[in-house]
Amino acid sequence: MNEALPDVPEVRVVGLPQLTSGFDLVERLDLPMHLKVHGPLEPMGGEQLAQLSERINLKGRGGAGFPFHKKLRSVAEAAIRRGVRPVVVVNGSEDEPACRKDTVMINRAPHLILDGALLVAEALGARTLVVGVTRESTQRSMEAALSERGLTNRRGATIRARVQRNPVRMVTGAAASLVRSIDGGPAIPPGRKTSASQNGVGGAPTLLSNAETFAQLAIAARIGAERYGNTGLYDEPGTVMLTVSGAVARPMVIEAPTGVPLRYILQLAGAPPVPQGVLTGGYHGKWLDSATVNEAIVSRNSLDAVGGALGAGAILPISTATCPLGESLRVAQWLAEESAGQCGPCYLGLPAAARGMEDILNGGGPAALEALKQVANAVKRRGACSHPDGSAMFLESTIKAFTDDLAAHVLGNGCGRPVEGVLPLFEGGQQPTGIPGGQAEPEQGPSRQKIYVDWTLCRGHGLCADILPEVFQLGADGFPTVAQAGVPRYAEAKALRAVRRCPALALRLEEDTRGATPRQNLPAVREGGGGGRRALGRGR
């Protein structure tokens, strides 16, 4: 089985380093070393900064690829129109198991990121800077960098700067999740899609971008658009940071100019000479089959043209010795578990899609394949964030890229190859499905709560399955498929909500206190003004 990637894997450079300058000298560039390597940075006006971003075609490096100059102008216009100061947020929430490029940058070159963020803050007149992280190592490095610059969150400071630490979860990296957590809420997307540029932190226009994006801006501001454009492709100049893992001899982060052949990047990391396929863009990305890999070059447009995706820069080859559908099933199951648990297309659709992939592997035939296609299509463009869209794209790409293996499983007895687990996943200690990751870690372990269905009252409304999918699923007749079940400890609050919202009052929740002292983890319901503890449910 492939072990999880370390926070800071090996770093390599193709050509001359830009973002990784000085990495050969020290493990971490503190402020004095940062200035020796990169030199001072002069401030720039807002429009000057926007023109620079436009000339170098700088796009967000977190996955979405939105043009930075448009975001900068949008925030500036909103702030002027409303007469408020905007906020600048650095998104370093790198929560995908296959991505480490931002974590490497924050741990080894935090001041390059801060250069870009402070450049933007001064140009916009912002007085608040927040850096979102999810790892202990990135929190320590960025807090040290703020201290080295004398930046604090104290009132009266010219610019108030702080680090926001959130749980490691796929949905935490969404812009809306980070904004919500900065405002004191859980680190999950709100129930509706919002624009941080118009209504972000504290309701103010907020320029939120990926950590690498700010570092790229800092490089361009120092050397100018013309010199920056001498590296890489004409229409996508500069370098990109890539995380290469999967079936490789040496997982690593690579800084490479755009235009480098993808096969050369794979060769550097020790990938198989002829990989069975390469997942580009990470677990919200797309597969390239073995024939297409040789045509691809490292750039957003090139990868899009051959059916791949640059995304957040994750590159994952697999060998011919493993079952690609089985590898993808492991990822699909993890993606389903990473749901925020608050919109149906995500917390119901993604587990259904993973079960559909499993049905195909278990010999479900053409019907299983058709069911998977329908579920993947149904979840798209319906979620509160991009998680269901990216997950559906991954599944659709899987069944498109590996047609021979798909035929072997759908029409025959399978491909006969094992699942080696070469695609890295977080193992153990991660928050399960539906936990709205806030500042504290949720309770783990078994629960002593049991939920019961009273069949004499149940009318098949299905609300229980919407609220508590960890326990309830609906059968073909529209009724729950279980009569009683234990409730995972992390889902106890949702179980109580399901009981209280059941239209037919057909649910009850009881605590099994055998062999243990009852826990006061759920509100006690009392008869009248006094009385003792009783079952929660009917009559309330």
Coordinates of C-alpha atoms in Angstrom, one line a residue:
M1 CA 0.0 0.0 0.0
N2 CA 1.2 3.5 -0.8
E3 CA 2.1 5.5 2.3
A4 CA 0.7 9.0 2.8
L5 CA 2.9 11.8 1.5
P6 CA 5.0 13.7 4.0
D7 CA 4.2 17.3 4.6
V8 CA 7.4 18.4 2.8
P9 CA 8.6 15.8 0.3
E10 CA 11.6 16.1 -1.9
V11 CA 11.7 19.2 -4.1
R12 CA 13.2 19.2 -7.7
V13 CA 13.5 22.0 -10.3
V14 CA 13.4 21.8 -14.0
G15 CA 15.5 24.7 -15.4
L16 CA 16.1 27.8 -13.3
P17 CA 14.3 28.1 -10.0
Q18 CA 11.9 31.0 -9.3
L19 CA 9.6 30.1 -6.5
T20 CA 12.1 27.6 -5.1
S21 CA 15.1 29.9 -5.3
G22 CA 17.3 29.3 -2.2
F23 CA 15.9 25.9 -1.5
D24 CA 19.4 24.5 -2.2
L25 CA 20.8 26.7 0.6
V26 CA 18.5 26.3 3.6
E27 CA 15.5 24.2 4.6
R28 CA 13.4 27.3 5.3
L29 CA 14.0 30.9 4.1
D30 CA 13.6 33.2 7.2
L31 CA 13.2 36.9 6.5
P32 CA 16.9 37.8 6.3
M33 CA 17.7 34.8 4.0
H34 CA 14.5 35.5 1.9
L35 CA 15.7 39.1 1.3
K36 CA 19.2 37.9 0.4
V37 CA 17.8 35.5 -2.2
H38 CA 15.0 37.5 -3.7
G39 CA 15.8 41.1 -2.7
P40 CA 13.4 43.9 -1.6
L41 CA 10.0 44.5 -3.2
E42 CA 8.7 47.9 -4.1
P43 CA 5.0 48.6 -3.6
M44 CA 2.7 49.0 -6.6
G45 CA -0.6 50.7 -7.3
G46 CA -3.8 48.7 -7.7
E47 CA -4.2 49.2 -11.5
Q48 CA -0.4 48.7 -12.0
L49 CA -0.7 45.4 -10.2
A50 CA -3.8 44.4 -12.2
Q51 CA -2.0 45.2 -15.5
L52 CA 1.0 43.1 -14.4
S53 CA -1.2 40.2 -13.6
E54 CA -3.0 40.5 -16.9
R55 CA 0.3 40.7 -18.9
I56 CA 1.6 37.5 -17.4
N57 CA -1.8 35.8 -17.6
L58 CA -1.7 34.9 -13.9
K59 CA -4.5 32.5 -13.0
G60 CA -5.3 31.0 -9.6
R61 CA -3.2 28.0 -8.9
G62 CA -5.7 26.4 -6.5
G63 CA -7.6 24.5 -9.2
A64 CA -10.2 26.8 -10.6
G65 CA -7.8 28.9 -12.6
F66 CA -9.7 32.2 -12.4
P67 CA -7.8 35.2 -13.9
F68 CA -6.2 37.1 -11.0
H69 CA -6.5 40.5 -12.6
K70 CA -10.2 40.2 -12.9
K71 CA -10.5 39.2 -9.2
L72 CA -8.3 42.1 -8.2
R73 CA -10.3 44.7 -10.1
S74 CA -13.6 43.2 -8.9
V75 CA -12.6 43.5 -5.3
A76 CA -11.3 47.1 -5.8
E77 CA -14.5 48.2 -7.5
A78 CA -16.7 46.6 -4.8
A79 CA -14.7 48.2 -2.0
I80 CA -14.9 51.7 -3.7
R81 CA -18.5 51.4 -4.5
R82 CA -19.4 50.4 -0.9
G83 CA -16.9 52.6 0.8
V84 CA -15.3 49.8 2.9
R85 CA -11.9 48.4 3.2
P86 CA -11.4 45.0 1.6
V87 CA -9.8 41.9 3.2
V88 CA -7.0 39.8 1.7
V89 CA -7.0 36.0 2.4
V90 CA -4.3 33.5 1.5
N91 CA -5.7 30.0 1.0
G92 CA -3.1 27.5 2.1
S93 CA -5.7 24.9 3.0
E94 CA -4.1 22.0 1.0
D95 CA -6.3 19.1 2.0
E96 CA -6.1 16.7 -0.8
P97 CA -4.0 13.7 0.0
A98 CA -2.1 14.0 -3.4
C99 CA -1.2 17.7 -3.1
R100 CA 1.8 19.2 -1.3
K101 CA 3.1 22.1 -3.4
D102 CA 1.4 24.8 -1.2
T103 CA 2.5 23.1 1.9
V104 CA 6.1 23.0 0.6
M105 CA 5.9 26.7 -0.2
I106 CA 4.5 27.7 3.2
N107 CA 7.0 25.6 5.1
R108 CA 10.1 26.6 3.1
A109 CA 9.3 30.0 1.5
P110 CA 6.5 31.6 3.5
H111 CA 7.8 35.2 3.0
L112 CA 7.4 34.9 -0.8
I113 CA 3.7 34.2 -0.2
L114 CA 3.5 37.1 2.2
D115 CA 5.2 39.4 -0.2
G116 CA 2.5 38.9 -2.8
A117 CA -0.3 39.1 -0.2
L118 CA 1.0 42.3 1.4
L119 CA 1.6 43.8 -2.1
V120 CA -2.1 43.2 -2.8
A121 CA -3.2 44.5 0.6
E122 CA -1.3 47.7 0.2
A123 CA -2.6 48.3 -3.3
L124 CA -6.2 47.7 -2.2
G125 CA -5.9 49.6 1.1
A126 CA -6.8 46.5 3.0
R127 CA -6.1 46.4 6.7
T128 CA -6.8 42.7 7.4
L129 CA -4.7 39.7 6.2
V130 CA -5.6 36.1 7.0
V131 CA -3.7 33.0 6.0
G132 CA -5.8 29.8 6.0
V133 CA -3.9 26.6 6.8
T134 CA -4.8 23.1 7.9
R135 CA -1.5 21.5 9.0
E136 CA 0.5 22.0 12.2
S137 CA 3.7 22.5 10.1
T138 CA 2.2 25.2 7.9
Q139 CA 0.7 27.0 10.9
R140 CA 4.0 27.0 12.7
S141 CA 5.9 28.3 9.7
M142 CA 3.5 31.0 8.8
E143 CA 3.1 32.2 12.4
A144 CA 6.9 32.4 12.6
A145 CA 7.0 34.4 9.3
L146 CA 4.4 36.9 10.6
S147 CA 6.4 37.3 13.8
E148 CA 9.6 37.8 11.8
R149 CA 7.9 40.7 10.0
G150 CA 6.5 42.2 13.2
L151 CA 2.9 41.5 12.0
T152 CA 0.3 40.9 14.7
N153 CA -3.5 40.8 15.1
R154 CA -3.5 43.5 17.7
R155 CA -5.9 46.4 17.4
G156 CA -4.3 49.6 16.1
A157 CA -1.8 47.8 13.9
T158 CA -1.4 49.2 10.4
I159 CA -2.4 45.8 9.1
R160 CA -3.8 43.1 11.3
A161 CA -2.5 39.7 10.2
R162 CA -3.2 36.2 11.6
V163 CA -3.3 32.5 10.7
Q164 CA -6.6 30.6 10.6
R165 CA -6.2 26.9 11.3
N166 CA -9.0 24.6 10.1
P167 CA -9.4 20.8 10.1
V168 CA -7.9 18.7 7.3
R169 CA -10.8 18.1 5.0
M170 CA -11.4 18.3 1.3
V171 CA -14.2 20.9 1.6
T172 CA -12.1 23.1 3.9
G173 CA -10.2 24.4 0.9
A174 CA -13.2 25.8 -0.7
A175 CA -13.1 29.6 -0.7
A176 CA -16.5 29.9 1.0
S177 CA -15.5 27.4 3.7
L178 CA -12.4 29.4 4.6
V179 CA -14.4 32.7 4.7
R180 CA -17.0 31.1 6.9
S181 CA -14.4 29.8 9.3
I182 CA -12.6 33.2 9.5
D183 CA -16.0 34.7 10.5
G184 CA -16.2 32.2 13.4
G185 CA -18.4 29.5 11.7
P186 CA -17.7 25.9 10.7
A187 CA -15.2 25.3 7.9
I188 CA -17.8 24.1 5.5
P189 CA -19.5 25.9 2.5
P190 CA -22.7 27.8 3.3
G191 CA -25.9 26.6 1.8
R192 CA -25.7 28.9 -1.1
K193 CA -22.9 29.9 -3.5
T194 CA -21.4 33.3 -2.8
S195 CA -18.7 35.5 -4.2
A196 CA -16.0 36.4 -1.8
S197 CA -15.0 39.3 -4.1
Q198 CA -18.3 41.0 -3.3
N199 CA -19.3 39.6 0.1
G200 CA -16.4 37.9 1.9
V201 CA -14.9 38.1 5.4
G202 CA -17.2 40.1 7.6
G203 CA -19.3 41.0 4.6
A204 CA -16.4 43.0 3.1
P205 CA -15.1 42.5 -0.5
T206 CA -12.3 39.9 -0.1
L207 CA -9.5 39.0 -2.4
L208 CA -9.0 35.3 -1.7
S209 CA -6.4 33.3 -3.7
N210 CA -4.2 30.3 -3.4
A211 CA -0.8 30.5 -1.7
E212 CA 1.2 29.7 -4.9
T213 CA -0.7 32.5 -6.8
F214 CA 0.6 35.1 -4.3
A215 CA 4.1 33.8 -4.6
Q216 CA 4.0 33.9 -8.4
L217 CA 2.8 37.5 -8.2
A218 CA 5.7 38.4 -5.9
I219 CA 8.2 37.0 -8.4
A220 CA 6.6 38.9 -11.3
A221 CA 6.5 42.1 -9.4
R222 CA 10.3 41.8 -8.7
I223 CA 11.5 40.8 -12.2
G224 CA 8.8 42.5 -14.4
A225 CA 6.4 41.0 -16.9
E226 CA 8.9 40.9 -19.8
R227 CA 11.5 38.8 -17.9
Y228 CA 8.8 36.7 -16.3
G229 CA 7.5 35.9 -19.8
N230 CA 10.9 34.6 -20.9
T231 CA 10.2 31.4 -18.9
G232 CA 7.6 28.9 -20.2
L233 CA 5.0 29.2 -22.9
Y234 CA 4.1 32.5 -24.6
D235 CA 0.4 32.3 -23.6
E236 CA 1.1 30.7 -20.1
P237 CA 4.4 32.1 -19.0
G238 CA 6.3 31.3 -15.8
T239 CA 6.6 28.1 -13.8
V240 CA 4.1 25.7 -12.1
M241 CA 4.4 23.8 -8.9
L242 CA 3.5 20.1 -9.3
T243 CA 3.1 17.3 -6.8
V244 CA 4.0 13.9 -8.4
S245 CA 3.1 10.7 -6.5
G246 CA 1.2 7.5 -7.1
A247 CA 3.3 4.7 -8.8
V248 CA 6.6 6.6 -8.6
A249 CA 10.0 5.7 -7.0
R250 CA 10.3 9.1 -5.4
P251 CA 7.2 11.2 -4.6
M252 CA 8.2 14.9 -5.0
V253 CA 7.2 18.5 -5.6
I254 CA 8.6 19.8 -8.9
E255 CA 8.9 23.4 -10.1
A256 CA 8.9 23.4 -13.9
P257 CA 8.4 25.9 -16.7
T258 CA 5.1 25.5 -18.6
G259 CA 5.7 23.6 -21.8
V260 CA 7.8 20.8 -20.4
P261 CA 6.6 17.4 -21.6
L262 CA 4.6 15.5 -19.0
R263 CA 6.6 12.4 -19.7
Y264 CA 9.7 14.2 -18.6
I265 CA 8.1 15.1 -15.2
L266 CA 7.1 11.5 -14.7
Q267 CA 10.6 10.3 -15.6
L268 CA 12.1 12.6 -12.9
A269 CA 10.0 11.0 -10.2
G270 CA 10.7 7.5 -11.4
A271 CA 7.3 6.6 -12.9
P272 CA 6.8 3.5 -15.0
P273 CA 8.2 4.0 -18.5
V274 CA 4.7 3.2 -19.9
P275 CA 2.1 4.0 -17.2
Q276 CA -1.3 2.5 -17.6
G277 CA -2.8 6.0 -17.0
V278 CA -2.0 9.3 -15.3
L279 CA -4.4 11.2 -13.1
T280 CA -3.9 14.9 -13.7
G281 CA -5.2 17.7 -11.5
G282 CA -5.7 15.5 -8.4
Y283 CA -8.9 13.8 -7.2
H284 CA -11.1 16.5 -8.8
G285 CA -9.1 16.0 -12.0
K286 CA -9.1 13.8 -15.1
W287 CA -7.3 10.6 -16.2
L288 CA -5.1 10.5 -19.3
D289 CA -4.7 7.1 -20.9
S290 CA -1.2 5.7 -21.7
A291 CA -1.4 6.8 -25.4
T292 CA -2.3 10.4 -24.5
V293 CA 0.4 10.9 -21.9
N294 CA 3.1 11.2 -24.5
E295 CA 1.2 14.0 -26.2
A296 CA 0.7 16.1 -23.1
I297 CA 2.8 19.1 -22.0
V298 CA 2.6 20.8 -18.7
S299 CA 0.2 23.7 -19.2
R300 CA -3.4 24.4 -18.4
N301 CA -4.5 24.7 -22.1
S302 CA -2.5 21.7 -23.3
L303 CA -3.8 19.4 -20.6
D304 CA -7.4 20.6 -21.3
A305 CA -6.9 20.0 -25.0
V306 CA -6.0 16.3 -24.5
G307 CA -8.7 15.6 -21.9
G308 CA -6.7 16.2 -18.7
A309 CA -6.6 19.0 -16.1
L310 CA -3.9 21.0 -14.4
G311 CA -6.1 21.7 -11.4
A312 CA -4.0 22.1 -8.3
G313 CA -1.0 20.5 -9.9
A314 CA -1.2 16.9 -8.7
I315 CA 0.1 14.3 -11.1
L316 CA -0.5 10.6 -10.3
P317 CA 0.6 7.8 -12.6
I318 CA -0.4 4.2 -12.1
S319 CA 1.3 1.1 -13.5
T320 CA -0.1 -1.7 -15.6
A321 CA 0.1 -4.1 -12.6
T322 CA -2.9 -2.6 -10.8
C323 CA -6.6 -2.4 -11.5
P324 CA -7.4 1.2 -12.4
L325 CA -11.1 0.9 -11.6
G326 CA -10.2 -0.5 -8.2
E327 CA -7.8 2.3 -7.6
S328 CA -10.5 4.8 -8.6
L329 CA -13.0 3.2 -6.3
R330 CA -10.8 3.9 -3.3
V331 CA -10.7 7.5 -4.2
A332 CA -14.4 7.6 -4.9
Q333 CA -15.1 6.2 -1.5
W334 CA -12.8 8.8 0.1
L335 CA -14.5 11.6 -1.8
A336 CA -17.9 10.5 -0.5
E337 CA -16.6 10.5 3.0
E338 CA -15.3 14.0 2.6
S339 CA -18.8 15.4 2.1
A340 CA -19.8 18.3 4.3
G341 CA -23.1 16.5 4.8
Q342 CA -25.4 19.4 4.1
C343 CA -26.6 19.1 0.5
G344 CA -28.2 16.0 -1.1
P345 CA -26.2 15.8 -4.3
C346 CA -23.1 15.5 -2.2
Y347 CA -23.9 13.4 0.9
L348 CA -26.4 11.2 -0.9
G349 CA -25.1 11.3 -4.5
L350 CA -21.4 10.7 -3.9
P351 CA -21.9 7.6 -1.7
A352 CA -24.3 6.3 -4.3
A353 CA -21.7 6.9 -7.1
A354 CA -19.1 5.0 -5.1
R355 CA -21.5 2.1 -4.6
G356 CA -22.1 2.2 -8.3
M357 CA -18.4 1.9 -9.1
E358 CA -18.2 -1.0 -6.6
D359 CA -21.2 -2.7 -8.3
I360 CA -19.3 -2.6 -11.6
L361 CA -16.2 -4.2 -10.0
N362 CA -18.5 -6.9 -8.4
G363 CA -20.0 -7.9 -11.7
G364 CA -23.0 -5.7 -11.8
G365 CA -22.9 -5.6 -15.6
P366 CA -24.2 -3.0 -18.0
A367 CA -27.0 -2.0 -15.6
A368 CA -24.4 -1.0 -12.9
L369 CA -22.4 1.1 -15.5
E370 CA -25.6 2.9 -16.6
A371 CA -26.6 3.6 -13.0
L372 CA -23.1 5.1 -12.2
K373 CA -23.4 7.4 -15.3
Q374 CA -26.8 8.6 -14.2
V375 CA -25.7 9.3 -10.6
A376 CA -22.5 11.1 -11.7
N377 CA -24.5 13.3 -14.1
A378 CA -27.2 14.0 -11.5
V379 CA -24.9 15.5 -8.8
K380 CA -23.2 18.0 -11.1
R381 CA -24.0 21.7 -10.7
R382 CA -26.4 21.1 -7.8
G383 CA -24.1 21.3 -4.8
A384 CA -23.3 24.1 -2.4
C385 CA -19.7 23.9 -3.5
S386 CA -17.6 22.4 -6.2
H387 CA -16.9 19.1 -4.4
P388 CA -19.7 17.1 -6.1
D389 CA -18.8 18.6 -9.5
G390 CA -15.1 17.7 -9.2
S391 CA -15.9 14.2 -7.8
A392 CA -18.3 13.5 -10.7
M393 CA -15.7 14.7 -13.2
F394 CA -13.2 12.2 -11.7
L395 CA -15.7 9.3 -12.0
E396 CA -16.7 10.2 -15.6
S397 CA -13.1 10.5 -16.6
T398 CA -12.3 7.1 -15.0
I399 CA -14.9 5.2 -17.1
K400 CA -13.8 7.1 -20.2
A401 CA -10.1 6.5 -19.9
F402 CA -10.0 2.8 -19.0
T403 CA -12.4 1.3 -21.6
D404 CA -10.7 -2.1 -21.9
D405 CA -10.7 -2.6 -18.1
L406 CA -14.3 -1.4 -17.9
A407 CA -15.3 -3.9 -20.6
A408 CA -13.6 -6.7 -18.7
H409 CA -15.5 -5.9 -15.5
V410 CA -18.8 -5.1 -17.1
L411 CA -18.9 -7.9 -19.7
G412 CA -16.6 -10.5 -18.2
N413 CA -15.0 -11.7 -15.0
G414 CA -12.9 -8.6 -14.3
C415 CA -9.4 -7.6 -15.3
G416 CA -7.7 -10.1 -12.9
R417 CA -5.3 -7.5 -11.5
P418 CA -5.1 -6.5 -7.8
V419 CA -5.6 -3.1 -6.2
E420 CA -2.3 -2.0 -4.9
G421 CA -3.5 1.2 -3.3
V422 CA -0.9 3.4 -5.0
L423 CA -3.0 6.6 -5.0
P424 CA -2.3 8.3 -1.6
L425 CA -5.2 8.8 0.8
F426 CA -5.3 10.0 4.4
E427 CA -5.4 7.0 6.7
G428 CA -7.0 7.2 10.2
G429 CA -7.8 10.1 12.4
Q430 CA -9.7 12.1 9.7
Q431 CA -13.1 13.5 10.2
P432 CA -15.9 11.3 8.9
T433 CA -18.8 12.1 6.7
G434 CA -21.0 15.0 7.7
I435 CA -18.8 16.7 10.4
P436 CA -18.9 20.4 9.9
G437 CA -15.3 21.0 10.8
G438 CA -15.0 23.9 13.2
Q439 CA -12.3 24.7 15.6
A440 CA -12.5 21.6 17.8
E441 CA -12.0 18.0 16.8
P442 CA -15.2 15.9 16.9
E443 CA -15.8 13.0 19.2
Q444 CA -14.8 9.7 17.8
G445 CA -15.5 6.1 18.7
P446 CA -18.7 4.1 19.3
S447 CA -21.9 5.7 20.4
R448 CA -24.4 4.4 22.9
Q449 CA -27.2 6.1 21.1
K450 CA -29.7 4.0 19.1
I451 CA -32.3 5.2 16.8
Y452 CA -35.6 3.3 16.2
V453 CA -38.3 3.4 13.6
D454 CA -41.9 2.8 14.7
W455 CA -43.4 1.1 11.7
T456 CA -46.9 1.7 12.9
L457 CA -46.3 5.4 12.4
C458 CA -43.8 5.6 9.5
R459 CA -45.3 7.0 6.3
G460 CA -42.2 6.9 4.2
H461 CA -41.6 10.7 4.0
G462 CA -37.8 10.0 3.7
L463 CA -36.7 13.0 5.7
C464 CA -34.6 10.7 8.0
A465 CA -32.5 9.6 5.1
D466 CA -31.9 13.2 4.1
I467 CA -30.8 14.3 7.5
L468 CA -29.0 11.1 8.7
P469 CA -27.6 9.3 5.6
E470 CA -25.0 7.6 7.9
V471 CA -27.8 5.4 9.3
F472 CA -30.8 5.5 7.0
Q473 CA -31.2 4.7 3.4
L474 CA -34.5 4.3 1.6
G475 CA -35.5 1.0 0.0
A476 CA -37.3 0.6 -3.4
D477 CA -40.6 1.1 -1.6
G478 CA -39.4 4.5 -0.2
F479 CA -39.2 3.4 3.4
P480 CA -36.1 3.1 5.6
T481 CA -34.2 -0.1 5.2
V482 CA -33.4 -0.6 8.9
A483 CA -35.7 -0.6 11.9
Q484 CA -33.0 0.2 14.5
A485 CA -29.4 1.1 14.3
G486 CA -26.5 2.5 16.4
V487 CA -25.7 6.2 15.8
P488 CA -22.1 7.1 15.1
R489 CA -20.9 9.5 17.9
Y490 CA -20.2 12.3 15.4
A491 CA -23.7 12.1 14.0
E492 CA -25.6 12.2 17.3
A493 CA -26.7 15.8 16.8
K494 CA -28.1 15.0 13.4
A495 CA -29.9 12.0 14.8
L496 CA -31.6 14.2 17.3
R497 CA -32.6 16.6 14.5
A498 CA -34.0 13.7 12.5
V499 CA -36.1 12.6 15.4
R500 CA -37.5 16.1 16.0
R501 CA -38.3 16.7 12.3
C502 CA -39.9 13.4 11.4
P503 CA -43.4 14.5 10.2
A504 CA -45.0 11.2 11.4
L505 CA -43.1 11.2 14.8
A506 CA -42.0 7.7 13.9
L507 CA -38.5 8.0 15.2
R508 CA -37.1 7.7 18.8
L509 CA -33.6 7.9 20.1
E510 CA -32.5 6.0 23.2
E511 CA -29.3 5.7 25.1
D512 CA -28.0 2.3 25.9
T513 CA -26.4 2.7 29.4
R514 CA -25.5 -1.0 30.0
G515 CA -22.1 -1.3 31.5
A516 CA -21.4 2.4 31.4
T517 CA -22.3 5.7 33.0
P518 CA -24.8 7.6 30.8
R519 CA -23.3 10.5 29.0
Q520 CA -25.0 13.8 28.8
N521 CA -24.2 14.2 25.1
L522 CA -27.8 14.8 24.0
P523 CA -30.2 17.2 25.6
A524 CA -32.5 15.5 28.1
V525 CA -36.2 15.9 27.5
R526 CA -38.2 16.2 30.7
E527 CA -41.8 15.8 31.4
G528 CA -43.3 19.1 32.4
G529 CA -40.9 21.0 34.6
G530 CA -39.3 18.1 36.3
G531 CA -39.2 14.3 35.8
G532 CA -36.4 12.1 34.8
R533 CA -34.5 11.3 31.6
R534 CA -36.6 9.4 29.0
A535 CA -36.5 8.5 25.4
L536 CA -36.3 11.3 22.9
G537 CA -38.8 11.3 20.1
R538 CA -42.5 10.7 20.1
G539 CA -44.6 13.4 21.6
R540 CA -42.0 16.1 21.1

